[in-house]
PDB file of C-alpha atoms in Angstrom:
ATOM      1  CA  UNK A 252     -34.373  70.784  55.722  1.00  0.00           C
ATOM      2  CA  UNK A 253     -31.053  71.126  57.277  1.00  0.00           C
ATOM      3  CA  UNK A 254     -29.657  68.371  54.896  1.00  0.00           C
ATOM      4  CA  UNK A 255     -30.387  65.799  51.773  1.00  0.00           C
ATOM      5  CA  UNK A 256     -30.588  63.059  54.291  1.00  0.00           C
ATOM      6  CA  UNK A 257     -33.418  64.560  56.230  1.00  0.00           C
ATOM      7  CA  UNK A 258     -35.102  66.136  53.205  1.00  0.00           C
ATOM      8  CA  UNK A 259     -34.998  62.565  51.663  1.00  0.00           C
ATOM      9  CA  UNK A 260     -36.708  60.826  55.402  1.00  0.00           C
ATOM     10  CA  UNK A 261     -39.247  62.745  55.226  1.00  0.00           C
ATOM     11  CA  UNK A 262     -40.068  62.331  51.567  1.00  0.00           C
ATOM     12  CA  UNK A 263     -43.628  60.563  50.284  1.00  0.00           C
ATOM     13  CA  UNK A 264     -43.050  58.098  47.489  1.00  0.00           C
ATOM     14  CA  UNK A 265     -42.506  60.776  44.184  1.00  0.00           C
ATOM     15  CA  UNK A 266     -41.791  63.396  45.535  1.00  0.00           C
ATOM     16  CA  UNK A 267     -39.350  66.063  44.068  1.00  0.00           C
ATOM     17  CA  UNK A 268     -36.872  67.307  46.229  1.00  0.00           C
ATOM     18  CA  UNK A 269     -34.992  70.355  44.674  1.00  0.00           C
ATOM     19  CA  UNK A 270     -31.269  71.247  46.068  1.00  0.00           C
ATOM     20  CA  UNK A 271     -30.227  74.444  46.235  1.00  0.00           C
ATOM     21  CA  UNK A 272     -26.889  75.569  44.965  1.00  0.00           C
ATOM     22  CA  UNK A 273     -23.917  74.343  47.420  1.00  0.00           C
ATOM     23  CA  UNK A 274     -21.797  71.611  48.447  1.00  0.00           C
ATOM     24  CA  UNK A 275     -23.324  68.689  50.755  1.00  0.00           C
ATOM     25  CA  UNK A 276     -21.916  65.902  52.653  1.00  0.00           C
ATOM     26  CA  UNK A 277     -22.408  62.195  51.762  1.00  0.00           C
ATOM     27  CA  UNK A 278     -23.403  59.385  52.338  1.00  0.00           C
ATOM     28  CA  UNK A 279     -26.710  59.984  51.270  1.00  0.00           C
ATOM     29  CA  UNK A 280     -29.441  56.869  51.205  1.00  0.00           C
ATOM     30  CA  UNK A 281     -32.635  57.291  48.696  1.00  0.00           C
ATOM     31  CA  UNK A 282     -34.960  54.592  49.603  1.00  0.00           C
ATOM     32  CA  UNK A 283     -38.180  56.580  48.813  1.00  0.00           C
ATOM     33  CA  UNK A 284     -39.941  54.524  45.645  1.00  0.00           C
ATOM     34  CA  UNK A 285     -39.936  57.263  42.807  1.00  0.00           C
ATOM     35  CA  UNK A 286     -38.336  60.167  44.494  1.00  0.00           C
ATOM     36  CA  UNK A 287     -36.219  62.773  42.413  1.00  0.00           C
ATOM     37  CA  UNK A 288     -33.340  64.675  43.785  1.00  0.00           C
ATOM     38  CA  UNK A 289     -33.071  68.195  41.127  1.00  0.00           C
ATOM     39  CA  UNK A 290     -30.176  70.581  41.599  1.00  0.00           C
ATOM     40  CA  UNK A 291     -28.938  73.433  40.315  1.00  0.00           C
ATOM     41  CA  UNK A 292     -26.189  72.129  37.691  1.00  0.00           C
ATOM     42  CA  UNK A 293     -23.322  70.173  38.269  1.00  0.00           C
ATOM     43  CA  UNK A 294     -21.102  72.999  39.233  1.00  0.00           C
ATOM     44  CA  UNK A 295     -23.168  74.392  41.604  1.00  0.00           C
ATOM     45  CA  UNK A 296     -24.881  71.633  43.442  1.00  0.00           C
ATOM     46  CA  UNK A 297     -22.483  69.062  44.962  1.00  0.00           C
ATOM     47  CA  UNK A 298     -22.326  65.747  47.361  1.00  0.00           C
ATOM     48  CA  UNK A 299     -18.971  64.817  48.546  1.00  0.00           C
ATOM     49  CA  UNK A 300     -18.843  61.665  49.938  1.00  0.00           C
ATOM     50  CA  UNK A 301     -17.166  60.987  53.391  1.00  0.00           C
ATOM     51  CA  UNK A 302     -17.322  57.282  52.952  1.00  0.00           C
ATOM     52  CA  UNK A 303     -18.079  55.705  50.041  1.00  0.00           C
ATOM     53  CA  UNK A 304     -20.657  55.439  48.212  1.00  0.00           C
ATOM     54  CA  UNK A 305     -21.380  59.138  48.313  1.00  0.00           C
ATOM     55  CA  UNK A 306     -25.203  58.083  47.438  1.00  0.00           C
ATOM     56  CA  UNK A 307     -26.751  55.067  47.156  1.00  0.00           C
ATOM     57  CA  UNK A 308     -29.618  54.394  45.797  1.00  0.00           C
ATOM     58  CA  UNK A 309     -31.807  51.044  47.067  1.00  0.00           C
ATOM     59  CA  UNK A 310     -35.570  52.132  45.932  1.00  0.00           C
ATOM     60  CA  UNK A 311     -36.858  51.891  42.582  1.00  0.00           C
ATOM     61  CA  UNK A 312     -37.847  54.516  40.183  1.00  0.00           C
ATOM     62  CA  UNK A 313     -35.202  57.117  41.687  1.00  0.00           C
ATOM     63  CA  UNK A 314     -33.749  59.867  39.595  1.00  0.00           C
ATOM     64  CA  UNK A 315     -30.628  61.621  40.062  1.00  0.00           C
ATOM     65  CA  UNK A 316     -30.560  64.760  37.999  1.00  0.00           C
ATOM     66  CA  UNK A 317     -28.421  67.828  37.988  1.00  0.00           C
ATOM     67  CA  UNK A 318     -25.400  67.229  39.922  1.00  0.00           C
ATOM     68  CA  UNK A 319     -22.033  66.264  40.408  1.00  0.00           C
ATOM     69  CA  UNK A 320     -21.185  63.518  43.172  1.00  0.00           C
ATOM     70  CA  UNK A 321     -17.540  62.914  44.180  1.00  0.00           C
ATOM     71  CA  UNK A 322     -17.555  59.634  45.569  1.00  0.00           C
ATOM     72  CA  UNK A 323     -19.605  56.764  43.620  1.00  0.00           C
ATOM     73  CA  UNK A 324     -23.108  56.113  43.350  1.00  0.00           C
ATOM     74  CA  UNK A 325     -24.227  52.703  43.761  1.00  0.00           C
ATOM     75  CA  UNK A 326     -27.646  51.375  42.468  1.00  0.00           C
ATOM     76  CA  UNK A 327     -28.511  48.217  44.631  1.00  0.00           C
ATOM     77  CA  UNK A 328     -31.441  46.003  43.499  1.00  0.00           C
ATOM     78  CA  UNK A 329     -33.420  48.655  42.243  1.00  0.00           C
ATOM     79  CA  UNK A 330     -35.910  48.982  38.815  1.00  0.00           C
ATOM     80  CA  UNK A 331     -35.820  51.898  36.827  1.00  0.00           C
ATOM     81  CA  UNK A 332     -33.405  54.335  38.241  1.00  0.00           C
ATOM     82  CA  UNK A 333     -32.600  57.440  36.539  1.00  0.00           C
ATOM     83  CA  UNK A 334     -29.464  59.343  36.366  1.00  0.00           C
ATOM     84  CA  UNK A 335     -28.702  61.964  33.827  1.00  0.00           C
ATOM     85  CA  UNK A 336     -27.153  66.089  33.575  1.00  0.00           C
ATOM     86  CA  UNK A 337     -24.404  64.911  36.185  1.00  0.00           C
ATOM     87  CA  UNK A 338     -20.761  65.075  36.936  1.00  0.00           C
ATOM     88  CA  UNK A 339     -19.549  61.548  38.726  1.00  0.00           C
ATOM     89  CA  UNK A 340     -15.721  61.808  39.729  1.00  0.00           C
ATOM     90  CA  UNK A 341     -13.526  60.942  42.540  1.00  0.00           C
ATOM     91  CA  UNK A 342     -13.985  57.111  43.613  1.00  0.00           C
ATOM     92  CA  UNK A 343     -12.779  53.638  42.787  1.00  0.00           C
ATOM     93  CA  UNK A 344     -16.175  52.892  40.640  1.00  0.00           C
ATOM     94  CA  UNK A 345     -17.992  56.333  39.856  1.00  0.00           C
ATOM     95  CA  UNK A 346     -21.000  54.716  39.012  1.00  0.00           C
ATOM     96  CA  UNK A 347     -22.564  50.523  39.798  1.00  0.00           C
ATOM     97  CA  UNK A 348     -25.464  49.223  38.700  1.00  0.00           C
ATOM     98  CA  UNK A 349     -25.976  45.936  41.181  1.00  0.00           C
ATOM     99  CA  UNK A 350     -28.837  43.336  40.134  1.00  0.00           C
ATOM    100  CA  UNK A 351     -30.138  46.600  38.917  1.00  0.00           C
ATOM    101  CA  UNK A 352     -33.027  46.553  35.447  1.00  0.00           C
ATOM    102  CA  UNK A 353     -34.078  49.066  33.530  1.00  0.00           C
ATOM    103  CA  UNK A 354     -31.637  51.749  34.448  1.00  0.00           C
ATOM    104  CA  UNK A 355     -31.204  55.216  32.248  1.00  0.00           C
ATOM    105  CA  UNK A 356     -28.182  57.167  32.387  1.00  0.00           C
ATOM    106  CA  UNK A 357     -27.440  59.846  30.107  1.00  0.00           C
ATOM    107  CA  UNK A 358     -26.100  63.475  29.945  1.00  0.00           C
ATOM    108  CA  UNK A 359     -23.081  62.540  32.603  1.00  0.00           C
ATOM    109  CA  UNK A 360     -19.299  63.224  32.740  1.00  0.00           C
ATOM    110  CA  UNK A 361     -17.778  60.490  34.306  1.00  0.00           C
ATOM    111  CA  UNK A 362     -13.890  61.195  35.259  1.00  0.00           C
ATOM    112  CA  UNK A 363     -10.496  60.230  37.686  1.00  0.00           C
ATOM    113  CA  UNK A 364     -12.185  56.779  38.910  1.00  0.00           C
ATOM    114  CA  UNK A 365     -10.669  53.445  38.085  1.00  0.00           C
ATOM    115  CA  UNK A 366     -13.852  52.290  36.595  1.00  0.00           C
ATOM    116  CA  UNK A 367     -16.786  54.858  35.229  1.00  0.00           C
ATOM    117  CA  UNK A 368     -19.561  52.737  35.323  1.00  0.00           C
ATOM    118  CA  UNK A 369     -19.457  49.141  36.579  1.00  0.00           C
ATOM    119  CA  UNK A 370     -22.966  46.929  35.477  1.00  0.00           C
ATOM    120  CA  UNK A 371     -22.982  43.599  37.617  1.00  0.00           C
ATOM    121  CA  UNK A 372     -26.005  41.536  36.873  1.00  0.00           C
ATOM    122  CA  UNK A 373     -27.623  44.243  35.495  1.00  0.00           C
ATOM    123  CA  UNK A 374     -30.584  44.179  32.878  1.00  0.00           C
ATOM    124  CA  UNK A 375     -32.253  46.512  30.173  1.00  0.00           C
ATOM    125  CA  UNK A 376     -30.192  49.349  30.910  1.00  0.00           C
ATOM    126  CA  UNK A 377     -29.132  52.429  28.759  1.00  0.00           C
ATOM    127  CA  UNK A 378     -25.855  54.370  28.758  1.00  0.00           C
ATOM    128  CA  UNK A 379     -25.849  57.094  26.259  1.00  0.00           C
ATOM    129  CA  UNK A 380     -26.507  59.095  24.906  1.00  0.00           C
ATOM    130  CA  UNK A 381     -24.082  61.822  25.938  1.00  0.00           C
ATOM    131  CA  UNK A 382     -22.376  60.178  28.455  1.00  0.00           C
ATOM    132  CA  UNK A 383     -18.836  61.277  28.587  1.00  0.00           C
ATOM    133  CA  UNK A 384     -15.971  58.737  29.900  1.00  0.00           C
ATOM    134  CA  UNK A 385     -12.279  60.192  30.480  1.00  0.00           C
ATOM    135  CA  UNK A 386      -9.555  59.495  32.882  1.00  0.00           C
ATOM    136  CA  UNK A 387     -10.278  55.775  33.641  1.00  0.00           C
ATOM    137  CA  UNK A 388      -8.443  52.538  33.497  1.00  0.00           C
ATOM    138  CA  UNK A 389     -12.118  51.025  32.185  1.00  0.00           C
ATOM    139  CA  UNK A 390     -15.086  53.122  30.696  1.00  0.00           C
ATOM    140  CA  UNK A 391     -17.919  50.753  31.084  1.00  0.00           C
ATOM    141  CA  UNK A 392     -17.316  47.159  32.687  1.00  0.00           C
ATOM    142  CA  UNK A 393     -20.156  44.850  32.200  1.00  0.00           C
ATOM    143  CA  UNK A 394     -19.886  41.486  33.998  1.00  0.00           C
ATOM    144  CA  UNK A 395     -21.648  39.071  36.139  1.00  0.00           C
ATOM    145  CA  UNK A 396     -24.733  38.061  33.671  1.00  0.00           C
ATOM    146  CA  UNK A 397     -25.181  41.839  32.639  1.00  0.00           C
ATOM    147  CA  UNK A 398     -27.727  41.268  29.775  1.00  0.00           C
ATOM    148  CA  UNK A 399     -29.435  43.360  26.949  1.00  0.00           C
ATOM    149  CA  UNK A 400     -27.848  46.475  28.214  1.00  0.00           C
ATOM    150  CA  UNK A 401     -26.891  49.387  25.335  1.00  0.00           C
ATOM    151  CA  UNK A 402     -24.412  51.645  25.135  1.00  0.00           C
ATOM    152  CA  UNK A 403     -24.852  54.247  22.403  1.00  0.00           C
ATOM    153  CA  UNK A 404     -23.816  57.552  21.258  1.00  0.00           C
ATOM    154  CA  UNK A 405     -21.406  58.208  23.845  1.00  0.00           C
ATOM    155  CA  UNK A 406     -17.417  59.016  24.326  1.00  0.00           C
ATOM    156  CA  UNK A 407     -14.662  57.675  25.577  1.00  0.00           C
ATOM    157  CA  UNK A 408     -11.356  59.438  26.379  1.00  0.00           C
ATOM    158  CA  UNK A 409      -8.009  59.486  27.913  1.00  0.00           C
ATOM    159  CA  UNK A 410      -7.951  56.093  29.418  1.00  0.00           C
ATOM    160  CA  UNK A 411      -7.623  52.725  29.108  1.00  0.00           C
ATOM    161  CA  UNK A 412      -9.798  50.665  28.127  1.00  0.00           C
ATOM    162  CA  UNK A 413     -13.614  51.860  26.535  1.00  0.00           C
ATOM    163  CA  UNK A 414     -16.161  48.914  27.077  1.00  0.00           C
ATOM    164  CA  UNK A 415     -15.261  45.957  28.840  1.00  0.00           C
ATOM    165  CA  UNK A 416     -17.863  43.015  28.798  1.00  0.00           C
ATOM    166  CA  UNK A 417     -16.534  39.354  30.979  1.00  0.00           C
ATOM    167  CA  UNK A 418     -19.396  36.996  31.589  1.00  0.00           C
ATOM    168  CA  UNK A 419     -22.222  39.243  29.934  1.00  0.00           C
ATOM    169  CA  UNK A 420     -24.835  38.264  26.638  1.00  0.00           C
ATOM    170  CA  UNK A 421     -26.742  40.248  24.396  1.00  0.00           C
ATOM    171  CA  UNK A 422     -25.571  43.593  25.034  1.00  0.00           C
ATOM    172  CA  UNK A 423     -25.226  46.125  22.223  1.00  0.00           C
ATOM    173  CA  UNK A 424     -22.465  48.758  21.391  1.00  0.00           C
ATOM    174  CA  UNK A 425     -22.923  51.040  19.280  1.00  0.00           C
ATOM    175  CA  UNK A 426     -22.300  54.607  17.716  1.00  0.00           C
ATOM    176  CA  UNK A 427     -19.688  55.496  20.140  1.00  0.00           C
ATOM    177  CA  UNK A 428     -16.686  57.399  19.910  1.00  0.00           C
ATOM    178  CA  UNK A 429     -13.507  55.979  21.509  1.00  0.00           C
ATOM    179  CA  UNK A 430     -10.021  58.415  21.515  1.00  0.00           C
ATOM    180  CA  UNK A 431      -6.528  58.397  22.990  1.00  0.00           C
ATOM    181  CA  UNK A 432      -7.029  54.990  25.063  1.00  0.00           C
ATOM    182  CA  UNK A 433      -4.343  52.820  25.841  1.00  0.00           C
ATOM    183  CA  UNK A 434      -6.088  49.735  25.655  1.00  0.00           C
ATOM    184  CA  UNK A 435      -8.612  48.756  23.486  1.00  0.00           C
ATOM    185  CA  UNK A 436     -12.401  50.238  22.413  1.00  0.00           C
ATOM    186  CA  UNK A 437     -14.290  47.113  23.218  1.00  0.00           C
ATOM    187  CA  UNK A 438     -12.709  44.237  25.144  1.00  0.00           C
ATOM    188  CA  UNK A 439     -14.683  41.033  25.056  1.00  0.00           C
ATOM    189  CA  UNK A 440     -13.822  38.091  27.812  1.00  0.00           C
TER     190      UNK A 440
END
């Protein structure tokens, strides 16, 4: 197919689409139930996002795996999304999980965005482990009823403020390592 977008119409609930080593142009919709976009590594298979989000994701069961998006990712809705061996840089929120349950994200460098991952009425989802966080103003912002998330056995560098939870219940921190911020580890509103 001549790009993600096409490969990703023409797509039967999941299927694996593999992308080959290079740089692609966002925005990029999944709304195939179950589909999983593979690439190469997250130096070698890129979406740079025109507009923003760079992908977004509005079908359940989606996984993201092997790549680095500049631009956001946005999870709207959706059950059991997947994101994990990936490089997120480059917008205002790198990563948002909206009225989203069940979500995994693991193995990811998140960098340069004013918030790394942003969970807004968000259930049952995992952050860690491995997730890297540096260069923010917030790591991981949980708000708007985000309950019974984790976030475990991950880092969080070089910015300012690790885990930020306003409005949120029954969420767990735990075994994480927080360095050089210039705010606090764990804010609680």
């Amino acid at each position: 197919f001549s790009s993600i977008q096409m490969a990703i119409a023409n797509a039967c609930p999941d299927d694996i689409i593999l992308i080959r080593e290079g740089t692609y142009p966002g925005p990029v919709t999944v709304d195939v139930a179950g589909l999983v976009l593979v690439g190469v590594g997250p130096t070698k298979t890129r979406i740079i996002g025109t507009s923003r989000p760079a992908v977004l994701v509005t079908a359940d069961g989606v996984t993201l795996n092997s790549m680095e998006v500049r631009g956001g990712v946005v999870a709207q809705h959706v059950f059991d999304t997947e994101i994990t061996l990936s490089s997120l840089s480059d917008a205002p929120t790198a990563l948002t999980l909206e009225a989203a349950a069940r979500s995994r994200l693991s193995a990811l460098t998140i960098e340069r965005s004013q918030i790394g991952i942003l969970l807004t009425g968000s259930v049952e989802s995992e952050i860690g482990p491995a997730v890297f966080v540096s260069e923010t103003d917030q790591g991981v912002v949980l708000e708007g009823d985000s309950e019974r998330n984790r976030i475990f056995r991950s880092r969080f560098a070089d910015g300012v403020d690790g885990v930020t939870v306003e409005g949120s219940r029954d969420n767990t921190v735990h075994h994480n390592v927080f360095e050089n911020l210039g705010g606090l580890a764990v804010l609680v509103r």
